[in-house]
Coordinates of C-alpha atoms in Angstrom, one line a residue:
X1114 CA 1.1 1.5 -36.0
X1115 CA -1.1 4.2 -34.4
X1116 CA -2.8 3.3 -31.2
X1117 CA -6.0 4.6 -29.6
X1118 CA -4.3 4.6 -26.2
X1119 CA -0.7 4.7 -24.9
X1120 CA -0.9 3.5 -21.3
X1121 CA 2.2 4.4 -19.3
X1122 CA 2.6 1.8 -16.5
X1123 CA 1.8 -1.9 -16.6
X1124 CA 0.6 -1.9 -13.0
X1125 CA -2.9 -2.7 -11.8
X1126 CA -4.5 0.7 -12.8
X1127 CA -3.0 0.7 -16.3
X1128 CA -3.8 -3.0 -16.8
X1129 CA -7.5 -2.6 -15.8
X1130 CA -7.8 0.4 -18.0
X1131 CA -6.2 -1.4 -20.9
X1132 CA -8.5 -4.4 -20.5
X1133 CA -11.6 -2.3 -20.5
X1134 CA -10.6 -0.2 -23.5
X1135 CA -9.5 -3.3 -25.4
X1136 CA -12.9 -4.9 -24.7
X1137 CA -14.5 -1.8 -26.3
X1138 CA -12.5 -2.3 -29.5
X1139 CA -9.7 0.2 -28.8
X1140 CA -6.1 -0.5 -29.7
X1141 CA -3.8 -0.1 -26.7
X1142 CA 0.0 0.0 -26.2
X1143 CA 1.1 -0.5 -22.6
X1144 CA 4.6 0.4 -21.7
X1145 CA 6.6 0.1 -18.4
X1146 CA 10.1 1.3 -17.5
X1147 CA 10.6 -1.9 -15.4
X1148 CA 11.4 -5.3 -16.9
X1149 CA 8.2 -6.9 -15.7
X1150 CA 4.4 -6.2 -15.7
X1151 CA 2.2 -5.9 -12.6
X1152 CA 3.9 -2.9 -11.0
X1153 CA 4.2 -3.1 -7.2
X1154 CA 2.0 -6.2 -6.9
X1155 CA 4.6 -8.2 -8.9
X1156 CA 5.6 -11.5 -7.3
X1157 CA 8.7 -13.5 -8.1
X1158 CA 8.9 -17.3 -7.5
X1159 CA 11.9 -18.5 -5.5
X1160 CA 12.1 -22.1 -4.1
X1161 CA 8.5 -22.6 -4.8
X1162 CA 7.5 -19.5 -2.8
X1163 CA 6.0 -16.4 -4.4
X1164 CA 7.8 -13.4 -3.0
X1165 CA 6.0 -10.0 -2.9
X1166 CA 8.9 -8.0 -4.4
X1167 CA 7.5 -4.6 -3.4
X1168 CA 6.1 -5.4 0.0
X1169 CA 3.1 -7.4 1.2
X1170 CA -0.1 -7.0 -0.9
X1171 CA -3.3 -8.4 0.7
X1172 CA -6.4 -8.0 -1.4
X1173 CA -9.5 -6.8 0.6
X1174 CA -12.6 -5.0 -0.3
X1175 CA -16.2 -4.4 0.8
X1176 CA -17.4 -3.9 -2.7
X1177 CA -19.0 -7.0 -4.2
X1178 CA -18.7 -5.4 -7.7
X1179 CA -14.9 -5.2 -7.3
X1180 CA -14.6 -8.7 -5.7
X1181 CA -16.5 -10.3 -8.5
X1182 CA -14.5 -8.3 -11.1
X1183 CA -11.1 -9.5 -9.7
X1184 CA -12.3 -13.1 -9.3
X1185 CA -12.8 -13.2 -13.1
X1186 CA -9.0 -13.3 -13.3
X1187 CA -7.9 -15.4 -10.4
X1188 CA -9.3 -17.6 -7.6
X1189 CA -8.6 -16.4 -4.1
X1190 CA -7.6 -18.3 -1.0
X1191 CA -9.1 -17.7 2.5
X1192 CA -6.1 -15.8 3.9
X1193 CA -7.0 -13.4 6.7
X1194 CA -4.6 -10.7 7.7
X1195 CA -3.8 -11.0 11.4
X1196 CA -0.5 -9.3 12.1
X1197 CA 1.2 -9.2 15.4
X1198 CA 3.5 -6.5 16.9
X1199 CA 6.7 -7.0 18.8
X1200 CA 7.7 -4.4 21.3
X1201 CA 11.0 -5.4 22.9
X1202 CA 10.2 -8.8 24.4
X1203 CA 6.4 -8.3 24.3
X1204 CA 4.0 -9.6 21.7
X1205 CA 0.7 -8.0 20.9
X1206 CA -2.2 -8.6 18.4
X1207 CA -3.2 -6.1 15.8
X1208 CA -5.4 -4.2 15.3
X1209 CA -5.8 -2.9 18.8
X1210 CA -8.4 -5.3 20.3
X1211 CA -9.2 -7.1 23.4
X1212 CA -6.3 -9.5 23.0
X1213 CA -4.1 -6.4 22.9
X1214 CA -5.6 -4.9 26.0
X1215 CA -5.6 -8.1 27.9
X1216 CA -1.9 -8.5 27.2
X1217 CA -1.2 -4.8 28.2
X1218 CA -3.2 -4.6 31.4
X1219 CA -4.3 -8.1 32.4
X1220 CA -8.0 -7.3 32.0
X1221 CA -10.7 -9.4 30.4
X1222 CA -13.8 -7.3 29.6
X1223 CA -14.5 -4.5 27.1
X1224 CA -15.7 -2.2 29.9
X1225 CA -12.4 -2.6 31.8
X1226 CA -10.5 -1.8 28.6
X1227 CA -12.6 1.3 27.8
X1228 CA -12.2 2.5 31.4
X1229 CA -8.4 2.2 31.2
X1230 CA -8.2 4.1 27.9
X1231 CA -10.6 6.8 29.2
X1232 CA -8.5 7.1 32.4
X1233 CA -5.2 7.6 30.5
X1234 CA -6.8 10.1 28.0
X1235 CA -8.3 12.2 30.9
X1236 CA -4.9 12.3 32.7
X1237 CA -3.3 13.9 29.6
X1238 CA -5.8 16.7 29.4
X1239 CA -5.2 17.4 25.7
X1240 CA -7.8 19.8 24.4
X1241 CA -6.5 20.7 21.0
X1242 CA -3.9 18.2 19.6
X1243 CA -1.0 20.2 18.1
X1244 CA 0.8 17.3 16.5
X1245 CA 0.6 13.6 15.7
X1246 CA 1.8 12.6 19.1
X1247 CA -0.9 14.5 20.9
X1248 CA -3.5 13.4 18.4
X1249 CA -2.7 9.7 19.0
X1250 CA -2.5 10.1 22.8
X1251 CA -5.9 11.7 22.8
X1252 CA -7.3 8.7 20.9
X1253 CA -5.8 5.7 22.6
X1254 CA -3.9 6.8 25.7
X1255 CA -0.4 6.4 26.8
X1256 CA 0.3 2.7 26.8
X1257 CA -1.0 1.9 23.4
X1258 CA 0.7 4.9 21.9
X1259 CA 4.1 4.3 23.6
X1260 CA 4.3 0.6 22.7
X1261 CA 2.5 0.2 19.4
X1262 CA 2.2 3.6 17.7
X1263 CA 5.2 5.9 18.4
X1264 CA 8.2 4.0 17.3
X1265 CA 6.6 2.4 14.3
X1266 CA 5.2 5.8 13.1
X1267 CA 8.5 7.6 13.5
X1268 CA 10.3 4.9 11.5
X1269 CA 7.6 5.0 8.8
X1270 CA 7.8 8.8 8.4
X1271 CA 11.4 9.3 9.4
X1272 CA 10.4 12.1 11.8
X1273 CA 9.6 12.5 15.5
X1274 CA 5.9 12.2 16.1
X1275 CA 5.9 15.7 17.7
X1276 CA 7.1 17.1 14.3
X1277 CA 4.3 15.4 12.3
X1278 CA 0.9 17.2 11.8
X1279 CA -2.0 15.9 13.8
X1280 CA -4.2 15.3 10.8
X1281 CA -2.1 12.4 9.6
X1282 CA -3.8 10.2 12.3
X1283 CA -7.4 11.2 12.1
X1284 CA -8.4 8.0 13.9
X1285 CA -6.9 4.8 15.3
X1286 CA -9.0 1.7 14.9
X1287 CA -9.8 0.3 18.4
X1288 CA -11.9 -2.9 18.8
X1289 CA -13.4 -4.1 22.0
X1290 CA -13.7 -7.7 20.7
X1291 CA -11.3 -10.6 20.6
X1292 CA -11.0 -10.3 16.8
X1293 CA -7.6 -10.3 15.2
X1294 CA -8.8 -9.8 11.6
X1295 CA -7.0 -6.6 10.6
X1296 CA -9.5 -5.6 7.9
X1297 CA -13.2 -5.0 8.3
X1298 CA -13.8 -5.7 4.7
X1299 CA -16.3 -8.5 3.7
X1300 CA -14.0 -10.0 1.1
X1301 CA -10.3 -10.7 1.4
X1302 CA -7.6 -13.2 0.4
X1303 CA -4.5 -13.8 -1.8
X1304 CA -4.9 -15.0 -5.4
X1305 CA -4.0 -18.7 -5.7
X1306 CA -1.0 -18.7 -8.0
X1307 CA -0.1 -15.0 -7.2
X1308 CA -0.9 -11.6 -8.6
X1309 CA 1.0 -11.8 -11.9
X1310 CA -1.6 -13.9 -13.5
X1311 CA -4.3 -11.3 -12.9
X1312 CA -2.3 -8.6 -14.8
X1313 CA -1.3 -11.0 -17.5
X1314 CA -5.0 -11.7 -18.2
X1315 CA -5.9 -8.1 -18.0
X1316 CA -3.3 -7.2 -20.7
X1317 CA -4.4 -9.8 -23.2
X1318 CA -5.2 -8.1 -26.4
X1319 CA -2.9 -5.1 -25.7
X1320 CA 0.6 -4.6 -27.0
X1321 CA 3.1 -4.5 -24.2
X1322 CA 6.6 -3.1 -24.2
X1323 CA 8.8 -3.4 -21.1
X1324 CA 12.0 -1.5 -20.2
X1325 CA 10.6 1.4 -22.2
X1326 CA 10.9 5.1 -21.0
X1327 CA 7.8 7.1 -21.8
X1328 CA 9.7 10.4 -22.3
X1329 CA 12.1 8.8 -24.8
X1330 CA 9.3 7.2 -26.6
X1331 CA 7.3 10.4 -26.7
X1332 CA 10.3 12.2 -28.2
X1333 CA 10.7 9.6 -30.9
X1334 CA 7.0 9.0 -31.7
X1335 CA 4.9 11.9 -30.5
X1336 CA 1.9 10.8 -32.7
X1337 CA 2.0 7.2 -31.5
X1338 CA -1.4 7.3 -29.9
X1339 CA -4.5 9.4 -29.9
X1340 CA -4.7 9.6 -26.1
X1341 CA -2.3 8.8 -23.2
X1342 CA -3.0 7.4 -19.7
X1343 CA -0.1 8.3 -17.5
X1344 CA 0.3 6.5 -14.2
X1345 CA 3.8 7.7 -13.4
X1346 CA 4.7 10.6 -11.1
X1347 CA 2.7 13.7 -12.1
X1348 CA 5.5 16.1 -11.1
X1349 CA 7.9 14.2 -13.4
X1350 CA 5.4 14.5 -16.3
X1351 CA 5.7 18.3 -15.9
X1352 CA 9.5 18.2 -15.4
X1353 CA 9.1 19.4 -11.7
X1354 CA 7.8 22.8 -12.8
X1355 CA 6.6 23.7 -9.3
X1356 CA 9.1 21.5 -7.5
X1357 CA 9.3 17.8 -6.5
X1358 CA 6.5 16.1 -4.5
X1359 CA 7.7 14.2 -1.4
X1360 CA 7.5 10.4 -1.0
X1361 CA 8.6 7.8 1.5
X1362 CA 10.3 4.8 0.1
X1363 CA 11.2 1.3 1.4
X1364 CA 14.3 -0.7 1.2
X1365 CA 13.9 -4.5 1.4
X1366 CA 16.4 -7.0 2.8
X1367 CA 15.2 -10.5 1.6
X1368 CA 16.8 -13.8 2.4
X1369 CA 16.0 -17.5 2.2
X1370 CA 16.4 -19.4 5.4
X1371 CA 17.0 -23.2 5.7
X1372 CA 14.1 -23.6 8.1
X1373 CA 10.4 -24.4 7.5
X1374 CA 8.9 -21.6 9.6
X1375 CA 10.7 -18.5 10.8
X1376 CA 8.0 -16.4 12.7
X1377 CA 4.7 -18.3 12.4
X1378 CA 2.9 -15.4 10.8
X1379 CA 3.0 -13.6 7.5
X1380 CA 3.3 -10.1 9.0
X1381 CA 5.1 -9.2 12.2
X1382 CA 5.5 -5.5 13.0
X1383 CA 8.5 -4.2 15.1
X1384 CA 7.3 -1.1 17.0
X1385 CA 10.3 -0.2 19.0
X1386 CA 12.2 2.8 17.6
X1387 CA 15.6 1.1 18.1
X1388 CA 14.8 -1.7 15.7
X1389 CA 15.6 -0.2 12.3
X1390 CA 13.0 -2.1 10.3
X1391 CA 9.2 -1.7 10.6
X1392 CA 8.2 -5.3 9.9
X1393 CA 9.2 -8.7 8.7
X1394 CA 7.2 -10.5 6.0
X1395 CA 7.3 -14.3 5.7
X1396 CA 6.0 -14.8 2.3
X1397 CA 5.0 -18.5 2.3
X1398 CA 2.3 -17.9 4.9
X1399 CA 0.3 -15.8 2.5
X1400 CA -0.4 -19.1 0.6
X1401 CA -0.1 -21.5 3.5
X1402 CA 3.1 -22.9 2.0
X1403 CA 4.7 -26.1 3.3
X1404 CA 8.1 -25.7 1.5
X1405 CA 11.2 -27.0 3.4
X1406 CA 12.7 -23.5 3.5
X1407 CA 11.3 -20.0 4.0
X1408 CA 11.9 -16.5 2.6
X1409 CA 11.6 -13.4 4.8
X1410 CA 11.8 -9.7 3.9
X1411 CA 12.7 -6.9 6.3
X1412 CA 11.3 -3.5 5.5
X1413 CA 13.4 -0.4 6.1
X1414 CA 11.5 2.9 5.5
X1415 CA 13.6 5.7 3.9
X1416 CA 13.3 9.1 2.2
X1417 CA 12.6 8.9 -1.5
X1418 CA 15.2 10.2 -3.9
X1419 CA 15.4 10.0 -7.7
X1420 CA 16.4 6.5 -8.9
X1421 CA 14.5 4.5 -6.2
X1422 CA 10.8 3.5 -6.1
X1423 CA 8.4 6.0 -4.6
X1424 CA 5.9 4.3 -2.3
X1425 CA 3.9 6.5 0.0
X1426 CA 2.9 10.1 -0.9
X1427 CA 3.6 12.5 2.0
X1428 CA 0.1 14.1 2.0
X1429 CA 0.9 16.9 4.4
X1430 CA -0.4 20.4 3.8
X1431 CA 2.7 21.6 1.9
X1432 CA 2.7 18.6 -0.6
X1433 CA -1.1 18.6 -1.0
X1434 CA -0.9 22.3 -2.1
X1435 CA 1.9 21.5 -4.4
X1436 CA 0.0 18.6 -5.9
X1437 CA -3.0 20.8 -6.5
X1438 CA -0.9 23.0 -8.8
X1439 CA 0.0 19.9 -10.9
X1440 CA -3.6 18.7 -10.8
X1441 CA -4.7 22.1 -12.2
X1442 CA -2.3 21.6 -15.1
X1443 CA -3.5 18.1 -15.6
X1444 CA -7.1 19.2 -15.8
X1445 CA -6.2 21.3 -18.9
X1446 CA -4.8 18.4 -20.8
X1447 CA -7.0 17.4 -23.7
X1448 CA -5.3 14.1 -24.6
X1449 CA -3.7 12.9 -21.4
X1450 CA -5.4 11.2 -18.4
X1451 CA -3.6 10.8 -15.1
X1452 CA -4.3 7.9 -12.8
X1453 CA -3.0 5.6 -10.1
X1454 CA -1.0 6.1 -6.9
X1455 CA 1.6 8.3 -8.6
X1456 CA -0.6 10.1 -11.1
X1457 CA -3.1 11.1 -8.4
X1458 CA -0.5 11.5 -5.6
X1459 CA -2.5 9.4 -3.1
X1460 CA -2.2 6.0 -1.4
X1461 CA -4.6 3.5 -3.0
X1462 CA -5.6 0.0 -1.7
X1463 CA -5.8 -2.4 -4.6
X1464 CA -9.6 -2.4 -4.7
X1465 CA -9.7 1.4 -4.9
X1466 CA -7.1 1.2 -7.8
X1467 CA -9.4 -1.1 -9.7
X1468 CA -12.5 1.0 -9.0
X1469 CA -10.7 4.2 -10.1
X1470 CA -9.5 2.6 -13.3
X1471 CA -13.0 1.3 -14.1
X1472 CA -14.4 4.7 -13.5
X1473 CA -11.8 6.3 -15.8
X1474 CA -12.5 3.7 -18.5
X1475 CA -16.3 4.4 -18.2
X1476 CA -15.7 8.2 -18.6
X1477 CA -13.7 7.5 -21.8

């Protein structure tokens, strides 16, 4: 059978694109090298708890168009992301807000908090930040940086903050209200019943093949489809012609505990450098679970290497320039479209993934 589109990757981008093209009467084949659909938003049920296999995914958007689109495929609960941060034996609310500042300095009013931050920034006298550390200090002062930014950032990037470029942190969200809602977006929540159902519905009408390698398939059936949507790593597509793009990855340690409630919150960050993981996710809290046991996942950032999952593009100046070389090649392709986090070499929130896939389908 000849297809109109071969879609490489059964994640959110590929599934939305497949849905839209199928609705327009096109025949689509969706393949994925993994043994499941839904990419990194895939959830696996264990003891009645849906476990986010590739890290916490909390849907949030300010776009009514995207919110109405995704609600066609699932109903969402009222989950609000309100993480907390642990620094040694101290507990703080995130994002940085009046609860954070009150805990740090024993103050109560926004004016007191602003004055404290201004005082610390002024004492540092940083005119032109030369690295991430100086950039962060010039934005939030010494206390917030030391306890809530430095250790977490160094674990996330695997590098000293002084060795990271300043532009990585263009701003740090600071709120002078007692509001623990992490996102400013109008719409947010977790799909009741998990994310898998969304992708299952998006892929209705398409043929799906799992555990299928694109490059092997292309070698065996080069004329399988008129056009290809490639959501894998763009440097891999071109056989690393200019070199490999850098990524950060994550290793998860997941365990079930014979207690009902481990940490009282879905997301708890550990900001001290000595703690090897960045955060602990307690999955049941995303859906307000009452199961007798609980499942937690510790997240250990690590350098990406072939054979493990790439998560976060390292969008520094060197890798951005390297990506531009690959993007120039991609722009010359007549029958291949590149998309998604790996195809575009950029971090996407889920709503931005959907918007980008809809735009790509519209252009087709």
